PDB file of C-alpha atoms in Angstrom:
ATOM      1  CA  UNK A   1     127.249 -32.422  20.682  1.00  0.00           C
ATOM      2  CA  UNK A   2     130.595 -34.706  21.243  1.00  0.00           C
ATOM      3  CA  UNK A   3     131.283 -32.342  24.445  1.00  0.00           C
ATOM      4  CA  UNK A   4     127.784 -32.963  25.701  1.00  0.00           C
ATOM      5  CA  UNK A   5     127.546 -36.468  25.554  1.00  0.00           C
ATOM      6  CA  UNK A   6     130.866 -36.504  26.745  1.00  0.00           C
ATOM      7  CA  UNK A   7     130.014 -34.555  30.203  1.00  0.00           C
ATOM      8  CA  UNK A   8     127.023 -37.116  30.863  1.00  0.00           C
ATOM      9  CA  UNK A   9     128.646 -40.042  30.219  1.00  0.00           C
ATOM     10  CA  UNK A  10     131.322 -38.949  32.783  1.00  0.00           C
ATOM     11  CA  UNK A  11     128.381 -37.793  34.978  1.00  0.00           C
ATOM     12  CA  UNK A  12     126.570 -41.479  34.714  1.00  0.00           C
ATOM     13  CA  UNK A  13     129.972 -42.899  35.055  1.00  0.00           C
ATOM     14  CA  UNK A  14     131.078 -41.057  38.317  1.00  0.00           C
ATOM     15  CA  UNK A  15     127.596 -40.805  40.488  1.00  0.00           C
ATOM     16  CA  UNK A  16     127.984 -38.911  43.397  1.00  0.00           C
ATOM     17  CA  UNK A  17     128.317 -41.564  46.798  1.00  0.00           C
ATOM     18  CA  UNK A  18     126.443 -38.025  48.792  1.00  0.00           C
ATOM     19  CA  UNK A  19     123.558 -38.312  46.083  1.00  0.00           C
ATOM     20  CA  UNK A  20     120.835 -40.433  46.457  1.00  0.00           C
ATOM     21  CA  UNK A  21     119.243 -42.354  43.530  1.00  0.00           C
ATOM     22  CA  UNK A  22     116.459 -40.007  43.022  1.00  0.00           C
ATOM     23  CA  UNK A  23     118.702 -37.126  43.325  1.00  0.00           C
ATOM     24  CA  UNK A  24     121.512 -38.211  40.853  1.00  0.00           C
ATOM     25  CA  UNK A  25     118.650 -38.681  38.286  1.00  0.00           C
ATOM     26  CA  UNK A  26     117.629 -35.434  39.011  1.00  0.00           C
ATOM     27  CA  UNK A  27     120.889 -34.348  38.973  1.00  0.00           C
ATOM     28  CA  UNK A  28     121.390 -36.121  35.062  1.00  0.00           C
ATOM     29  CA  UNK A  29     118.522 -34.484  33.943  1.00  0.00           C
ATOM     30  CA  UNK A  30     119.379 -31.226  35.321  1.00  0.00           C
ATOM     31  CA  UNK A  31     122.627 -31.780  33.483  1.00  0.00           C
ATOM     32  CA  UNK A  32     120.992 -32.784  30.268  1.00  0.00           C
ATOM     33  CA  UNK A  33     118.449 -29.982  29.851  1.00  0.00           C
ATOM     34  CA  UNK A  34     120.691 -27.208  30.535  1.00  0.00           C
ATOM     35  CA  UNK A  35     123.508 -28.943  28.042  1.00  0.00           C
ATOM     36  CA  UNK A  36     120.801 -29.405  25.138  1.00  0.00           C
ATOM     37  CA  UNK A  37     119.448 -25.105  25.934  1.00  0.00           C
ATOM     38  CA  UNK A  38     122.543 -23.580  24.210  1.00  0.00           C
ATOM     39  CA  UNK A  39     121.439 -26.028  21.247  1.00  0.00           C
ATOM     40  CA  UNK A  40     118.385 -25.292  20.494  1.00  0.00           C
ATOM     41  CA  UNK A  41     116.851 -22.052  19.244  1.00  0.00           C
ATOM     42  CA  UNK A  42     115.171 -19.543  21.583  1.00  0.00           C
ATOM     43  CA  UNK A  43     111.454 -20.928  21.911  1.00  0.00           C
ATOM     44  CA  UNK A  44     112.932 -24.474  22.604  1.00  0.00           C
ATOM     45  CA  UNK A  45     115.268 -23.253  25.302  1.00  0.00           C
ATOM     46  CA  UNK A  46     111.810 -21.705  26.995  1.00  0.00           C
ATOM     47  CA  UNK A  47     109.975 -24.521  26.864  1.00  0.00           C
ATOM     48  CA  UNK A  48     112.675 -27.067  27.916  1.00  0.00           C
ATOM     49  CA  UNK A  49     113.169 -24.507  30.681  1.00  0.00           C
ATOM     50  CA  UNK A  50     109.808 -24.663  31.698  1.00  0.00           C
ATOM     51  CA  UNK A  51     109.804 -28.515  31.274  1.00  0.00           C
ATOM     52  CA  UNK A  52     113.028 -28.819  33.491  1.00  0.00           C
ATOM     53  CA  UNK A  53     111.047 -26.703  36.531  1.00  0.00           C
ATOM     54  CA  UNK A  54     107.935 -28.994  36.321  1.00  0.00           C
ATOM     55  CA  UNK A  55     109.951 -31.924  36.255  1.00  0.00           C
ATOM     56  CA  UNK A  56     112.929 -31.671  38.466  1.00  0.00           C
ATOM     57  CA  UNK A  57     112.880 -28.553  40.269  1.00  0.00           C
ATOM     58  CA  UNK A  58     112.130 -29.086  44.400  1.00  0.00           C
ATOM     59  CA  UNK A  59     109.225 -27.083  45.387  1.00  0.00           C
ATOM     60  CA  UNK A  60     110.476 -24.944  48.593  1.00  0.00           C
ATOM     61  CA  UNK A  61     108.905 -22.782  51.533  1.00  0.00           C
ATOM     62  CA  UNK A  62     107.154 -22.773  54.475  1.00  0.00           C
ATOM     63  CA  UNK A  63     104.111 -20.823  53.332  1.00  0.00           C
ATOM     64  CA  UNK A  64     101.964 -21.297  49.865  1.00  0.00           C
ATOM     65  CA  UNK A  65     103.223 -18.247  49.031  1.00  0.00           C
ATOM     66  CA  UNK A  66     106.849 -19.176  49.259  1.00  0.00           C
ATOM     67  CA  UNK A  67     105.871 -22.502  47.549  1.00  0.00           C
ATOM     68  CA  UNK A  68     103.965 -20.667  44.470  1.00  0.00           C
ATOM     69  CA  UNK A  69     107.118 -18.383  44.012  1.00  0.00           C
ATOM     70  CA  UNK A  70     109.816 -21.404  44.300  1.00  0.00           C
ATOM     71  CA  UNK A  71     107.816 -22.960  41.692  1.00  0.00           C
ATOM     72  CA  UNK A  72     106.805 -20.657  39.077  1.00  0.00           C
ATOM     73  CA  UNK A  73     109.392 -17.640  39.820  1.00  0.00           C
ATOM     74  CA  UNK A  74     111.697 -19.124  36.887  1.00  0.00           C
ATOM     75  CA  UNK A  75     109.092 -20.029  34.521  1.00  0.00           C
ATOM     76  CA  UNK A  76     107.082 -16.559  34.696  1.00  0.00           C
ATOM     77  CA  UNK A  77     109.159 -15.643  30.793  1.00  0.00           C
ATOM     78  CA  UNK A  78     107.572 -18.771  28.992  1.00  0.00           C
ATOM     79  CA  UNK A  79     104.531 -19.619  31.308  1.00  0.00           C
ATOM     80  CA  UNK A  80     101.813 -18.712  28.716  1.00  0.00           C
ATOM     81  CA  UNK A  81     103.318 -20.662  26.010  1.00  0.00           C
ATOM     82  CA  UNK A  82     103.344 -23.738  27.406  1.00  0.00           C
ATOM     83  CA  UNK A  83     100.379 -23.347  28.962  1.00  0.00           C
ATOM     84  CA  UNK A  84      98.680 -22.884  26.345  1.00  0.00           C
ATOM     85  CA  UNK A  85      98.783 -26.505  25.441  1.00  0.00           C
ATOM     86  CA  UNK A  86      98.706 -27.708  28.587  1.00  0.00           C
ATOM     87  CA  UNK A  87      95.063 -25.944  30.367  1.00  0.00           C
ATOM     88  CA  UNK A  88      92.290 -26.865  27.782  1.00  0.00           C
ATOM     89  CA  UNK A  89      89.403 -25.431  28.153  1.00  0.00           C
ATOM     90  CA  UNK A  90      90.428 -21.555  29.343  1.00  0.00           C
ATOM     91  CA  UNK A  91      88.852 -19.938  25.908  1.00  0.00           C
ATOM     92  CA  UNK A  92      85.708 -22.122  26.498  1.00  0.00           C
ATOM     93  CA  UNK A  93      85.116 -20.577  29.801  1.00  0.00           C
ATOM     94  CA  UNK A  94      85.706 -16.913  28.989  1.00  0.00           C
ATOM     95  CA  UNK A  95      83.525 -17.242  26.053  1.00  0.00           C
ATOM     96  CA  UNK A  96      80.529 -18.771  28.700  1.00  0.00           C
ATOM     97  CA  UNK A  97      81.109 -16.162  30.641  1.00  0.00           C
ATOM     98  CA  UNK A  98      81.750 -13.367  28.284  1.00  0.00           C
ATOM     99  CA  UNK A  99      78.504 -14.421  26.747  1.00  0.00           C
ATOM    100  CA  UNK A 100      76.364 -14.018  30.250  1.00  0.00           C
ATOM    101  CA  UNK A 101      77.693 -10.733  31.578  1.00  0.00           C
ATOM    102  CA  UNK A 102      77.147  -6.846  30.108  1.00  0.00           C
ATOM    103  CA  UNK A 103      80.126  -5.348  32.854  1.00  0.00           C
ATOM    104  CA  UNK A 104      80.671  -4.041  36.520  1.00  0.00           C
ATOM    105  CA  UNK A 105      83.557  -5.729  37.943  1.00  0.00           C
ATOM    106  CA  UNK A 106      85.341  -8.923  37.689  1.00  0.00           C
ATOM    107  CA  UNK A 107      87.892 -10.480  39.935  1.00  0.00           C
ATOM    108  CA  UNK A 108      90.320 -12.892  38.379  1.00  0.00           C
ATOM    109  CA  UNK A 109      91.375 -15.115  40.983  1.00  0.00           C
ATOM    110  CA  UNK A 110      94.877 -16.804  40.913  1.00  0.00           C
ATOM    111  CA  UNK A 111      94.916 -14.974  37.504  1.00  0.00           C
ATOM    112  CA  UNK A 112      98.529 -15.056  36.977  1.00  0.00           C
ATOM    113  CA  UNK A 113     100.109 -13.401  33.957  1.00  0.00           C
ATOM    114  CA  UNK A 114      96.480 -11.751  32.895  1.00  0.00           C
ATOM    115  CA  UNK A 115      96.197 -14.684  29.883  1.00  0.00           C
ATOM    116  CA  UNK A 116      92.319 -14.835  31.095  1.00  0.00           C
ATOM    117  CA  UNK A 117      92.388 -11.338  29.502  1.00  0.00           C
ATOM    118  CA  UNK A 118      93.935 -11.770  26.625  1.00  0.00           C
ATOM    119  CA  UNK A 119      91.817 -14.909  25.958  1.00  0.00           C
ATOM    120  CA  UNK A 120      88.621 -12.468  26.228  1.00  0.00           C
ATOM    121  CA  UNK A 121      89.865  -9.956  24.120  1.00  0.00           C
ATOM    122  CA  UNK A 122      89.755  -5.661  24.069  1.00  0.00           C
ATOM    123  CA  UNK A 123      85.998  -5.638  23.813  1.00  0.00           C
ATOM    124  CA  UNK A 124      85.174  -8.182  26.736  1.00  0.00           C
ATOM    125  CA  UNK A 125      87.944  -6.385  28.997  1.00  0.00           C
ATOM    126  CA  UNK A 126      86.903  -2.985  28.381  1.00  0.00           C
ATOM    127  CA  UNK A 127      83.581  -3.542  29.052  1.00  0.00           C
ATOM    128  CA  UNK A 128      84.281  -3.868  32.593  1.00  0.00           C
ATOM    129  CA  UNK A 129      84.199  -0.924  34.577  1.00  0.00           C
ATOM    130  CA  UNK A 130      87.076  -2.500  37.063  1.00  0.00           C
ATOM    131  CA  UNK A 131      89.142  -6.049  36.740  1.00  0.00           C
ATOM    132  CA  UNK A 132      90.766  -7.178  39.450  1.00  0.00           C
ATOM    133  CA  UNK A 133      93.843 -10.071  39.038  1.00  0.00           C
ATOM    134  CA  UNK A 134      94.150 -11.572  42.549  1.00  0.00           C
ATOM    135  CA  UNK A 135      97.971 -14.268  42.948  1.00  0.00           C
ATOM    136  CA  UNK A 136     100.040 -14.659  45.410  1.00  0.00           C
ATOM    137  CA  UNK A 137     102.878 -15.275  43.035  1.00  0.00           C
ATOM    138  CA  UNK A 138     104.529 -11.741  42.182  1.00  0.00           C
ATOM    139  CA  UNK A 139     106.783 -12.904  39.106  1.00  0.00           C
ATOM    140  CA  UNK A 140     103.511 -13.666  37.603  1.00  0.00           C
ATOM    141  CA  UNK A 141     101.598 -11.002  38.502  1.00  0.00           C
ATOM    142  CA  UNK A 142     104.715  -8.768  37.411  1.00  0.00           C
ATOM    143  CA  UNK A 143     103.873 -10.557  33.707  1.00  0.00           C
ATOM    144  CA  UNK A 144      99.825  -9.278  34.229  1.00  0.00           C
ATOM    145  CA  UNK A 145     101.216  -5.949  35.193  1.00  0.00           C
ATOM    146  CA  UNK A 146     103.373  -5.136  31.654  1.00  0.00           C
ATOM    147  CA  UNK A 147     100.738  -7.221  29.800  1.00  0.00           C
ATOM    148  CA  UNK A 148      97.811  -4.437  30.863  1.00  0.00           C
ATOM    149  CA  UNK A 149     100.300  -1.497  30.404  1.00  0.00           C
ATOM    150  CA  UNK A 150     100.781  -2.976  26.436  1.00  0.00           C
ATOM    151  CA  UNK A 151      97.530  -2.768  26.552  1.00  0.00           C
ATOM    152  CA  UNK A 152      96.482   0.228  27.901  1.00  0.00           C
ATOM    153  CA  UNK A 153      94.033  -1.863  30.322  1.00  0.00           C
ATOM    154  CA  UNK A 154      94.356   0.899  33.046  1.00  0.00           C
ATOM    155  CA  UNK A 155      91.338  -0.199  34.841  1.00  0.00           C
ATOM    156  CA  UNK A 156      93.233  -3.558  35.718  1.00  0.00           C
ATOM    157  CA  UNK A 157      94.512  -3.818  39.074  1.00  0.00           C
ATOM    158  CA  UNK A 158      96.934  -6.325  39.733  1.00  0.00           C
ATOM    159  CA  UNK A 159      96.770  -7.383  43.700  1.00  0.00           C
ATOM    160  CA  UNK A 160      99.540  -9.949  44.963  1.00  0.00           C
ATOM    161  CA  UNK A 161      96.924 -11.531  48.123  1.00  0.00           C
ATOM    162  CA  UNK A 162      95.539 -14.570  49.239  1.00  0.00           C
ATOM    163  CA  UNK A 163      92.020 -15.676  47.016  1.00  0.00           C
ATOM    164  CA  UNK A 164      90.517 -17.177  50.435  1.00  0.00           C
ATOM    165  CA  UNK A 165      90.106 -13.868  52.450  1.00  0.00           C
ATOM    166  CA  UNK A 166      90.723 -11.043  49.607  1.00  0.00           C
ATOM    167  CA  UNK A 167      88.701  -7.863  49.897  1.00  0.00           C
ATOM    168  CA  UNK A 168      88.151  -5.872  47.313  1.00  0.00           C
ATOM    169  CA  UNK A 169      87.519  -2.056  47.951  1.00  0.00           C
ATOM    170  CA  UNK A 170      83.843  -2.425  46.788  1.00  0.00           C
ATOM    171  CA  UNK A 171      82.739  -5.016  49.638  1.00  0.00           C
ATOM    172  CA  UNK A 172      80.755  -8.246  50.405  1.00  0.00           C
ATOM    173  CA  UNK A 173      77.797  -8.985  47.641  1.00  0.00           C
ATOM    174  CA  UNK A 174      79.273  -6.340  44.653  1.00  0.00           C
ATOM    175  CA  UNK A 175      81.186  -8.235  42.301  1.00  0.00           C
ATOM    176  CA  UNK A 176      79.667  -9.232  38.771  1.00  0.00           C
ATOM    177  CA  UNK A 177      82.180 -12.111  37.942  1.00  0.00           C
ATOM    178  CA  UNK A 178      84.819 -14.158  39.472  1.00  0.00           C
ATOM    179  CA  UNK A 179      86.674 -16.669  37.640  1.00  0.00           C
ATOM    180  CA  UNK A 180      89.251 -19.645  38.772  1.00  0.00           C
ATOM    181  CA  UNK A 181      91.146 -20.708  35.441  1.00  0.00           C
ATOM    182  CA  UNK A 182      93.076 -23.453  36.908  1.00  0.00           C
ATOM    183  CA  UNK A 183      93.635 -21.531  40.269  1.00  0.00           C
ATOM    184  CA  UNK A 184      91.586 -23.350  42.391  1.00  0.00           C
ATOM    185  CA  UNK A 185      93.713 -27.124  42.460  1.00  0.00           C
ATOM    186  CA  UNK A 186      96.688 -24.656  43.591  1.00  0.00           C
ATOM    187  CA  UNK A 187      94.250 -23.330  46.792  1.00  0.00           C
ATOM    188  CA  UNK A 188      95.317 -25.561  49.719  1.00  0.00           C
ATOM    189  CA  UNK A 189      92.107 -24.124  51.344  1.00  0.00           C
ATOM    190  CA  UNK A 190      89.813 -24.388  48.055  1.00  0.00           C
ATOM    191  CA  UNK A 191      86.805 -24.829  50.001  1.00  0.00           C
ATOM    192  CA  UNK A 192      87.422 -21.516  51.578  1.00  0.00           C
ATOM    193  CA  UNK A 193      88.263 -19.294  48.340  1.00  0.00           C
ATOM    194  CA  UNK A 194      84.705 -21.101  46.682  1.00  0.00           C
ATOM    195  CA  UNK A 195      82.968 -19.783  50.150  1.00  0.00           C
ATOM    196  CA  UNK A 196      84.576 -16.604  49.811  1.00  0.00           C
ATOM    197  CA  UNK A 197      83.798 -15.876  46.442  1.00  0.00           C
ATOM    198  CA  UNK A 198      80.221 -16.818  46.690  1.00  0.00           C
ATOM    199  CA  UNK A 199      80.033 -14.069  49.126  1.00  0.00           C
ATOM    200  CA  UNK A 200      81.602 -11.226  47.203  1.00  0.00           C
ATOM    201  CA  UNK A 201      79.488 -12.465  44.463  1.00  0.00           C
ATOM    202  CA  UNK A 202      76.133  -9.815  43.386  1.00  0.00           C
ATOM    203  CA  UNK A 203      72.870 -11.572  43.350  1.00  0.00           C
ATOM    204  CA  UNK A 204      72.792 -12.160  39.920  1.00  0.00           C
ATOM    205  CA  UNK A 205      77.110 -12.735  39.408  1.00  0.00           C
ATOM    206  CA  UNK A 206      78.771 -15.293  37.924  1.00  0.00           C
ATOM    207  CA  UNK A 207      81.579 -17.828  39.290  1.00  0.00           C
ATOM    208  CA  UNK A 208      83.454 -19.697  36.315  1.00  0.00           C
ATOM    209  CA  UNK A 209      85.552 -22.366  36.790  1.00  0.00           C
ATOM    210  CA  UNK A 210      88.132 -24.420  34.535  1.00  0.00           C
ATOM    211  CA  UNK A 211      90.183 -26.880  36.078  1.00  0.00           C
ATOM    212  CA  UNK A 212      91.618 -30.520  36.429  1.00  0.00           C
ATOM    213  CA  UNK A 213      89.472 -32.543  38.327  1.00  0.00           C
ATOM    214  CA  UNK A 214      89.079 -36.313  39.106  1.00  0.00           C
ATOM    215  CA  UNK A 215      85.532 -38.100  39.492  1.00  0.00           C
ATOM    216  CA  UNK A 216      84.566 -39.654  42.715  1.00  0.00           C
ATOM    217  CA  UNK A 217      84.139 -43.821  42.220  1.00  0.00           C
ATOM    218  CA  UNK A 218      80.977 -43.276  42.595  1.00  0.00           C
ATOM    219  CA  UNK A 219      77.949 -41.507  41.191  1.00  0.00           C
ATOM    220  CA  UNK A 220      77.652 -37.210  41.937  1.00  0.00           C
ATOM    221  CA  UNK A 221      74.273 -35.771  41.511  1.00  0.00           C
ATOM    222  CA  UNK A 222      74.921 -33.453  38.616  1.00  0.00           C
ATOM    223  CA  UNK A 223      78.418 -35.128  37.356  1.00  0.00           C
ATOM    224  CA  UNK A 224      78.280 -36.972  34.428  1.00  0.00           C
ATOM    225  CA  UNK A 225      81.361 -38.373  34.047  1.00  0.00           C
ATOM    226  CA  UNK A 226      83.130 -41.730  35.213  1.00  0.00           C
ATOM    227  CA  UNK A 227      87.507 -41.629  34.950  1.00  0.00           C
ATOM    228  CA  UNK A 228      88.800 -44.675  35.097  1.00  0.00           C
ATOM    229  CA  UNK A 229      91.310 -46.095  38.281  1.00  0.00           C
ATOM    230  CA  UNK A 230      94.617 -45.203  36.321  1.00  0.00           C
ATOM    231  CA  UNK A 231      92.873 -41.393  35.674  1.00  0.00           C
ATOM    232  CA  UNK A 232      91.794 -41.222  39.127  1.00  0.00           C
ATOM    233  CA  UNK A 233      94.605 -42.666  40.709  1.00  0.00           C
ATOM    234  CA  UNK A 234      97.618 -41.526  38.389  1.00  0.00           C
ATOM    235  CA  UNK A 235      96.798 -37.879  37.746  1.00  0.00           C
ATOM    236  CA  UNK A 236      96.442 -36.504  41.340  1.00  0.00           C
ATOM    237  CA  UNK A 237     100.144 -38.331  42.194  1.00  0.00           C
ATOM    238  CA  UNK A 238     101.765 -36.836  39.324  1.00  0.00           C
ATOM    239  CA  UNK A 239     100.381 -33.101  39.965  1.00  0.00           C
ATOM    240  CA  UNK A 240     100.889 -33.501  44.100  1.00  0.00           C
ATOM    241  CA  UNK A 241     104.486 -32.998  42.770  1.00  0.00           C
ATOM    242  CA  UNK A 242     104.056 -29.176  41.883  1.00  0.00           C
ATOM    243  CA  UNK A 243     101.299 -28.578  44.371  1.00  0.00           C
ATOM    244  CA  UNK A 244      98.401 -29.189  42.542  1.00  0.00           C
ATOM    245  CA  UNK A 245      95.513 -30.808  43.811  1.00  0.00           C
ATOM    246  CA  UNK A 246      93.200 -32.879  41.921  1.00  0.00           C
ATOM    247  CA  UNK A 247      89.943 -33.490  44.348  1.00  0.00           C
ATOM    248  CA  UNK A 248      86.962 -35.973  43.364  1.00  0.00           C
ATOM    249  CA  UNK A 249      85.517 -32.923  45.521  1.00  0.00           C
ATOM    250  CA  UNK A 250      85.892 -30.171  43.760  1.00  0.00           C
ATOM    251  CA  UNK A 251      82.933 -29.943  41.329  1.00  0.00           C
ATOM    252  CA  UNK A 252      80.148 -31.549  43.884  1.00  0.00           C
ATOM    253  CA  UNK A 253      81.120 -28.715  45.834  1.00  0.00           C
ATOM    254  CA  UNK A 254      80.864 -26.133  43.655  1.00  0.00           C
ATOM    255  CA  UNK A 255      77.627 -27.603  42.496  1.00  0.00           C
ATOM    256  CA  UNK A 256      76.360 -27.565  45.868  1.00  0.00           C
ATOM    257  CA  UNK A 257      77.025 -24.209  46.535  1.00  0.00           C
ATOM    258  CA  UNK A 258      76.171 -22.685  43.434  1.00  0.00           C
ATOM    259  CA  UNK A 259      73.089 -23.273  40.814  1.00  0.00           C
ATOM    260  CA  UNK A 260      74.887 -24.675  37.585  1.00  0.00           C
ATOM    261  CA  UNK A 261      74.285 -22.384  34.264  1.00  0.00           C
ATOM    262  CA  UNK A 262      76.818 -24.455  32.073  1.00  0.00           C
ATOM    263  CA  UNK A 263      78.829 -27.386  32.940  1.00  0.00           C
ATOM    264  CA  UNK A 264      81.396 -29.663  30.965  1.00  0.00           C
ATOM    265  CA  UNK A 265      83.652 -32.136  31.081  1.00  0.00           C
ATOM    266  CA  UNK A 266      86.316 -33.131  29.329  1.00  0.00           C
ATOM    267  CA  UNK A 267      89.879 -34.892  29.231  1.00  0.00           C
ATOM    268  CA  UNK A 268      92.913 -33.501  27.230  1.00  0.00           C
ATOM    269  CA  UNK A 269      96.374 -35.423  26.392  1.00  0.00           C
ATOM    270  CA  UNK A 270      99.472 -34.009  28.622  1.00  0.00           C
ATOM    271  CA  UNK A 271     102.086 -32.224  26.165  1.00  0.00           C
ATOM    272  CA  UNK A 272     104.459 -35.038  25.065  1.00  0.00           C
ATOM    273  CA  UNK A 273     103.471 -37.588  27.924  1.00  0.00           C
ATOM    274  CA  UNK A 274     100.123 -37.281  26.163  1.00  0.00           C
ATOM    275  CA  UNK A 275     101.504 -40.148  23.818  1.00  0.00           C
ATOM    276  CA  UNK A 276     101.484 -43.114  26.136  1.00  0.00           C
ATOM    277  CA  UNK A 277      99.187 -41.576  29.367  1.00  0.00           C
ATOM    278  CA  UNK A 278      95.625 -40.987  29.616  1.00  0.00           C
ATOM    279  CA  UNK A 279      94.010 -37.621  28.946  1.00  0.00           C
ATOM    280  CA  UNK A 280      94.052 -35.730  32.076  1.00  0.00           C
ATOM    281  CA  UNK A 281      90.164 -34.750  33.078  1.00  0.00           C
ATOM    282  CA  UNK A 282      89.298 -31.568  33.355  1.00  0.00           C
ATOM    283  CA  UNK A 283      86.233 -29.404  33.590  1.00  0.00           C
ATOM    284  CA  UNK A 284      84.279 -26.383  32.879  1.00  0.00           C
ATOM    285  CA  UNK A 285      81.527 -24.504  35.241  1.00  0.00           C
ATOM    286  CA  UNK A 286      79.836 -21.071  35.264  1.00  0.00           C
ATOM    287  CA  UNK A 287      76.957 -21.144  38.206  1.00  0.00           C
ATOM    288  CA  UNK A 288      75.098 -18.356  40.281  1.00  0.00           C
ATOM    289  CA  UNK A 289      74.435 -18.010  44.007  1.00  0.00           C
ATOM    290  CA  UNK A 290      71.617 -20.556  44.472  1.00  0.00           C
ATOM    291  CA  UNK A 291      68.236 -18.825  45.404  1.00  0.00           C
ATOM    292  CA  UNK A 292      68.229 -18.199  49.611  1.00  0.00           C
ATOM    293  CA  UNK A 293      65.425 -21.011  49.843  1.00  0.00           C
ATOM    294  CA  UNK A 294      67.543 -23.315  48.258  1.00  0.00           C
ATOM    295  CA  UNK A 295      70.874 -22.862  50.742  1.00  0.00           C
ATOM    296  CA  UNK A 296      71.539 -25.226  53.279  1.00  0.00           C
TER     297      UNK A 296
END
């Protein structure tokens, strides 16, 4: 402990005259969280690693996929467990949807590590004749790939491609489910994967969607729910950082393209900054492709 405090004392003492502000604090921190991991037993060192790449690592590339990889490349070994208390509302859509569908196919998009899967248990996944995971990040989809061999989920194919212009081997108007579990603020071109899916969707599928969202100031036919300035102000600032995108837009334009089955909304504390910031909004959807009279 003496050596650590030691080393940043010397490092606050001494700053850098090449650093800027914002990078010496960055710097400090880096310093501090990679001091305090030979401390602290092994599921502390993967969450303060995680914590260290939300907070201070520089998100790189010139393409999303070089951006998703710079980003979540490191934290692939303890993604799930923080997430768990970070996206609320995951179980709650996998039980919606689990509770509508009786099989075929379902595409996972920006599904990651596979969690969704694990969330819906042996039953829900085997009942599917064929799961697809669509990412463009391959650490993570590297995670989905050893979590289905543990498994023995041999009818899950992991695909590393983009979620706006994916096509899966059965075609336009065959799939029975697609889900976004907090894929969808990550899209740059969200409006495009929602189009997309709608059109790989069956007659009768389901798209389910769990996300953070902000309201729009004003009133959205079928939206409930009012944030307040700091919420809808604060929140999509803070997540620009790691490319996330919180859109007042999101949810009218899901609603608008889809008829609305089940819809909820909710906010959640952050973990730790959860103490002094508001809850962070966030949502829950599961609609239908909207009768042809009824499309614009």
């Amino acid at each position: 402990m003496y050596s650590l405090l030691s080393h940043l004392f010397r490092l606050a003492a001494s700053p850098s005259p090449t650093l800027s502000p914002l990078r010496w604090a960055a710097a400090m921190l880096s310093s501090l969280f990679r001091s305090l991991s030979s401390l602290l037993p092994a599921r502390w060192r993967s969450e303060l690693g995680v914590l260290y790449h939300i907070l201070c690592h520089r998100v790189v590339g010139s393409s999303h996929k070089e951006r998703l990889q710079s980003f979540y490349g490191a934290q692939a070994d303890g993604y799930d467990d923080f997430r768990r208390r970070l996206l609320h509302g995951r179980e709650q859509l996998v039980e919606a949807v689990g509770s509508r569908t009786s099989g075929g196919i379902w595409v996972d998009m920006g599904g990651g590590t596979g969690a969704n899967l694990e969330m819906a248990g042996d039953r829900l996944v085997m009942s599917f004749a064929r799961i697809y995971i669509v990412d463009l990040c391959g650490p993570l989809l590297q995670k989905a790939r050893e979590r289905c061999a543990l498994r023995g989920w041999h009818h899950v194919v992991c695909i590393e491609a983009d979620a706006t212009s994916w096509m899966p081997d059965e075609g336009f108007g065959r799939i029975d489910l697609i889900t976004f579990s907090y894929s969808l603020t990550m899209i740059p071109n969200w409006f495009d994967a929602i189009d997309h899916a709608v059109k790989l969707l069956e007659p009768n599928g389901l798209l389910g969607v769990v996300d953070f969202y902000v309201s729009r100031k004003y009133a959205t036919e079928g939206s409930e729910a009012r944030h307040s300035y700091v919420q809808r102000s604060l929140w999509p600032y803070y997540f620009s950082h790691d490319d996330v995108n919180l859109s007042p837009d999101h949810l009218p334009y899901l609603l608008s393209k889809l008829q609305s089955l089940e819809l909820s909304e909710s906010a959640a504390g952050l973990p730790y900054l959860g103490l002094l910031l508001p809850p962070v909004p966030y949502y829950v959807f599961v609609g239908s492709p909207r009768p042809l009279h009824d499309k614009d």
